[in-house]
Amino acid sequence: MFVDQIKIEVRAGKGGDGMVAFRREKYVPNGGPAGGDGGRGGSIVLRVDEGLRTLMDFRYHHIFKATDGGKGMIKQMTGRSAEDTVISVPQGTTVRNTATGIIMGDLVDEGDELVVAAGGRGGRGNIRFASPKNPAPEIAENGEPGEKLEIELELKMLADVGLVGFPSVGKSTFLSVVTGAKPKIAEYEFTTLVPNLGMVKIDDGRDFAMADLPGLIAGASKGVGLGLQFLRHIERTRVILHMVDMSNEDEGQAITRFKAINAELASYDPELLKRPQIVVATKMDLPNSADNLAIFKQQLAADDSLEVKPVLFPISAITHQGVAELLQATAKLLDETPSFLMKDDADETVSELYKFEEDEAPFEINQDEYGVWILTGNKIERLFDMTDLDHEESAMRFARQLRSMGVDEALRSAGAETGDTVQIRKFTFDFVE
C-alpha cells in the first residue's frame, strides 16, 4: 500500500532527576554535598533513508517515545544520558506541526536529520546549589520533561520528471519501457492508483528519476478522481512530460484534454505551469494517430493561453518510435532546470528545532466551580515538574520562584484570599497573604 500522508505522535525523553546526597567518607568529618546531575533525555530525530519510498511503516506504528535520562548518583556522578530515537523517513518528506501548522523541516537529501522533539535536560543535583550561605543544601531538581507533540508527515516524491495526463494515455506503458519499474497496465481507466517511480538511464550515461502519477481528470484540483490526492507529487518535479493520447476517434479530444490538464495544474499551483513541459503525443502506432497529430499541432500553435509553446514529441511506447529522442531531450532540459523543493509560502516558516513560543504567557489563572484557583501554562508547569517536593528546601525554592514570576500578586488581583486552595496539575496548596 502506498501511504504519502500520516500523523504521528512523538514524545521525547524526560531528563534524569538530580540527587540530594552528601559525602560519607570515614576521614572527612565535614563532608559536603555530593549529589550528581541527571542525564539528558533522548530526543526524537527524523533521518532520511534512501531505501524508503512510502510512509507505510507509520500506518500501524504512530506513537514514538524516547528513553528518559538516568538519575544523578552519589559521589557527584552524573546520570547516563539517553540515546536519541532515530526514525527513518523517505526522501521528500515534509514535517509539519499539526497544532500550529508550521512547517518544521523538509527532508530531501540522504542523511538529512531533523530534531522534532528535544529531550529534557537533566535536573541539577544538590552540589550545584551549594553556596557560602548554604554549604549543605537539600535541594535538587527533577529532570526537565521532554517535548511532546503531534506532527504530520507528508511525502512529495523526489522525481526529476513527472508524467501527467488523463487516464489510459500510456503513462504506465511508457514508464515500463524506459525504466525497470513494473506498474500495472490494463485496458481501462484508473489502472494506476498510486504513484510509480523508476530510474531512466540513457546511452550517454546520464540518468534521472521518473514518476508515473495517477491519471488526472477535469476537476482534479477540487477533489474529483484521484488527482487531488497525488497532485502534491508534481511540486518537486523539474520537468513535466504531458502525455496526450492521439488514437481517439474524436479529433478534438486531444487539445481539449491537454487544456483541461493544464487548467488543473494551474488551479492547484500556478507555478506548475512555469515548469519546463514537453508534450508527448502517444500511441502513434494506431490508425487515427497521424491525422489527429496533424490537427493537434495546428490547435496547439493557435492556443494563445500558452506563454511558451511546448516542444512536441510523437512516440509509440509499443514500437519504441521516438522514445530515445524524447529521453535525450528530457535529459537536456533537466540539465538546464533547477530543483523545486518547496513552496515559498509567506505564512510558512522552516525551523530546525521546534520550540515553545517565546512570547507565551508564563502562567494563567482560572477558578473552578469549587473555588479552587487553577494555575496553568507551559512555563509554570515545567517549573513544577522539575521541583523535587520530597525536600522542604526544594519546595521553598519553588515558592520563591512563583513569587518572582508574579503568581502571588496575580492571585491577589484575581481575588484570592488567605486559605484559598491553589492547584498546579494535581498538587494543591493553601494561598497565604
XYZ file of C-alpha atoms in Angstrom, residues 55-321:
267
model
C 5.239 6.257 4.731
C 3.626 2.827 5.043
C 5.776 1.945 8.094
C 3.898 4.577 10.128
C 0.435 3.207 9.386
C 0.477 0.829 12.359
C 3.171 2.473 14.469
C 2.328 6.106 15.089
C 3.486 6.784 18.668
C 7.216 7.139 19.249
C 8.767 7.525 22.699
C 12.385 8.258 23.512
C 14.169 6.951 26.622
C 14.436 9.008 29.822
C 17.815 10.104 31.134
C 19.394 8.351 34.082
C 19.111 9.775 37.588
C 22.022 11.531 39.253
C 24.054 9.460 41.703
C 26.193 9.788 44.795
C 29.808 10.982 44.686
C 28.907 13.728 42.181
C 28.242 11.169 39.441
C 26.048 12.338 36.547
C 23.305 10.021 35.341
C 23.559 8.375 31.930
C 22.235 10.400 29.005
C 19.706 8.544 26.879
C 20.245 7.644 23.243
C 18.209 9.584 20.703
C 15.387 7.722 18.964
C 16.011 7.917 15.208
C 13.043 7.437 12.853
C 13.716 6.712 9.191
C 11.665 8.594 6.587
C 11.797 8.628 2.772
C 13.373 11.417 0.762
C 10.994 14.283 0.092
C 9.245 14.201 3.487
C 7.844 17.494 4.745
C 7.278 17.734 8.518
C 4.503 19.928 9.906
C 3.424 20.685 13.480
C -0.294 19.849 13.449
C -1.083 22.184 16.363
C 0.445 25.319 14.815
C 0.527 24.430 11.122
C 4.182 25.477 10.967
C 6.484 23.514 8.664
C 9.302 22.254 10.862
C 11.527 20.904 8.115
C 11.869 19.481 4.621
C 13.993 16.336 4.371
C 15.200 15.844 0.818
C 18.788 14.542 0.820
C 20.223 11.253 2.050
C 21.309 11.639 5.683
C 19.256 14.790 6.351
C 18.185 14.919 10.003
C 15.604 16.935 11.907
C 15.100 17.048 15.680
C 11.321 17.190 16.062
C 11.141 16.763 19.860
C 14.071 17.671 22.089
C 14.843 15.568 25.140
C 14.701 17.266 28.538
C 17.903 18.307 30.271
C 18.894 16.517 33.427
C 17.980 18.043 36.783
C 20.774 19.526 38.866
C 21.996 17.712 41.959
C 22.453 19.422 45.306
C 26.156 20.043 44.615
C 25.008 22.734 42.177
C 23.166 24.685 44.900
C 25.968 24.894 47.452
C 26.908 28.437 48.476
C 28.672 30.152 51.369
C 25.277 30.863 52.930
C 24.034 27.318 52.421
C 27.003 24.927 52.222
C 24.848 21.788 52.655
C 21.681 22.336 50.597
C 18.948 19.730 50.426
C 17.855 20.980 47.032
C 17.788 19.070 43.769
C 15.867 19.433 40.534
C 13.790 16.839 38.787
C 14.622 16.291 35.143
C 13.091 18.575 32.549
C 10.149 16.987 30.694
C 10.788 16.084 27.072
C 8.765 17.757 24.354
C 5.562 16.086 23.201
C 3.715 16.970 20.035
C 1.799 15.606 17.084
C 3.364 16.034 13.672
C 2.176 15.385 10.144
C 4.494 13.726 7.656
C 3.766 14.456 4.010
C 5.710 12.738 1.251
C 6.290 14.560 -2.015
C 8.174 12.202 -4.290
C 11.596 13.381 -5.437
C 11.242 12.637 -9.125
C 13.106 14.684 -11.725
C 10.414 14.027 -14.334
C 6.683 13.691 -13.760
C 4.294 12.022 -16.225
C 0.887 13.698 -16.256
C -2.165 13.194 -18.405
C -5.652 11.732 -18.486
C -6.107 8.064 -17.545
C -5.101 5.489 -20.176
C -2.878 7.792 -22.236
C 0.053 5.390 -21.925
C 1.970 6.731 -18.913
C 2.436 3.347 -17.239
C 3.400 1.666 -20.525
C 5.987 4.366 -21.229
C 7.428 4.076 -17.688
C 7.719 0.295 -18.005
C 9.583 0.668 -21.328
C 12.161 3.262 -20.250
C 12.757 2.093 -16.634
C 12.828 -1.124 -14.673
C 9.529 -0.248 -12.965
C 6.627 -2.667 -13.430
C 3.411 -0.661 -12.962
C 0.032 -2.258 -13.512
C -1.098 -1.903 -17.145
C -4.632 -2.659 -18.353
C -7.175 -1.517 -20.923
C -9.327 0.515 -18.559
C -9.050 3.884 -16.868
C -7.532 4.489 -13.442
C -5.340 1.393 -13.637
C -2.663 3.328 -11.738
C -3.917 4.002 -8.219
C -0.597 5.076 -6.655
C 2.491 6.894 -7.994
C 5.152 4.657 -9.550
C 8.808 5.624 -9.570
C 11.564 4.381 -11.867
C 15.118 5.297 -12.896
C 15.899 6.140 -16.518
C 19.430 5.613 -17.816
C 20.239 6.752 -21.336
C 23.123 5.692 -23.566
C 25.370 8.682 -22.787
C 25.440 7.752 -19.083
C 23.005 10.353 -17.791
C 20.171 9.163 -15.562
C 17.139 10.622 -13.828
C 14.119 9.605 -11.749
C 10.715 9.465 -13.423
C 7.328 9.248 -11.699
C 4.094 7.996 -13.243
C 1.362 9.884 -11.410
C -2.234 8.608 -11.252
C -4.421 9.945 -14.067
C -5.783 13.437 -13.717
C -9.224 14.431 -14.952
C -11.171 17.686 -15.074
C -11.875 18.853 -11.521
C -8.886 17.002 -10.021
C -7.697 20.071 -8.093
C -11.127 20.172 -6.395
C -11.097 16.513 -5.405
C -12.528 14.800 -8.487
C -10.944 11.423 -9.252
C -7.509 10.701 -7.785
C -5.831 13.945 -8.814
C -6.052 15.968 -5.594
C -4.581 13.098 -3.598
C -1.423 12.939 -5.731
C -1.003 16.412 -7.228
C 1.453 17.212 -4.426
C 3.970 14.864 -6.005
C 4.242 17.125 -9.071
C 5.515 20.009 -6.906
C 9.101 18.760 -6.817
C 9.429 17.582 -10.418
C 11.731 19.685 -12.592
C 10.317 18.656 -15.974
C 6.753 17.649 -16.798
C 6.031 15.220 -19.605
C 2.434 15.973 -20.588
C 1.166 12.868 -22.341
C -1.724 13.184 -24.792
C -3.467 10.227 -26.496
C -3.609 10.622 -30.293
C -5.612 7.469 -31.050
C -9.128 8.667 -30.244
C -11.761 8.864 -32.974
C -12.715 12.342 -31.772
C -10.109 14.584 -33.413
C -10.769 17.425 -30.964
C -10.360 15.382 -27.809
C -6.555 15.734 -27.650
C -6.487 19.535 -27.399
C -9.484 19.543 -25.019
C -7.798 17.170 -22.615
C -4.463 18.963 -22.950
C -6.070 22.238 -21.888
C -8.015 20.524 -19.097
C -4.856 19.094 -17.513
C -3.050 22.434 -17.678
C -6.074 24.097 -16.078
C -5.964 21.610 -13.189
C -2.229 22.177 -12.683
C -2.769 25.940 -12.631
C -5.696 25.595 -10.223
C -3.596 23.542 -7.809
C -0.484 25.736 -8.075
C 0.012 28.362 -10.840
C 3.784 27.913 -10.516
C 3.488 24.431 -12.032
C 2.801 25.878 -15.488
C 6.157 27.672 -15.320
C 7.948 24.334 -15.175
C 9.500 23.109 -18.430
C 6.894 20.961 -20.162
C 7.258 18.558 -23.054
C 4.075 17.453 -24.795
C 4.247 13.761 -25.663
C 1.848 12.539 -28.349
C 1.319 8.859 -27.507
C 0.055 5.741 -29.288
C 1.380 6.829 -32.676
C 1.297 3.199 -33.879
C -2.539 3.247 -34.061
C -4.557 4.119 -37.216
C -6.029 7.543 -36.397
C -2.954 8.895 -34.632
C -1.135 10.538 -37.570
C -4.226 12.518 -38.672
C -5.051 13.523 -35.102
C -1.445 14.643 -34.542
C -1.568 16.983 -37.557
C -4.778 18.599 -36.235
C -3.361 18.778 -32.681
C -0.252 20.617 -33.927
C -2.426 23.260 -35.591
C -4.607 23.665 -32.495
C -1.541 23.860 -30.232
C 0.019 26.564 -32.414
C -3.230 28.574 -32.302
C -3.562 28.336 -28.499
C -2.897 31.866 -27.153
C -3.157 30.788 -23.483
C 0.361 29.352 -23.518
C 3.156 31.846 -22.858
C 5.767 29.418 -24.162
C 4.897 26.903 -26.850
C 5.917 23.460 -25.567
C 8.045 21.077 -27.608
C 6.027 18.221 -29.123
C 7.366 14.663 -29.368
C 5.284 11.913 -31.045
C 6.094 8.445 -29.692
C 4.888 4.879 -29.555
C 5.888 3.056 -26.377
C 4.980 -0.276 -28.000
C 7.220 0.114 -31.096
C 9.706 2.429 -29.289
C 9.218 5.043 -32.032
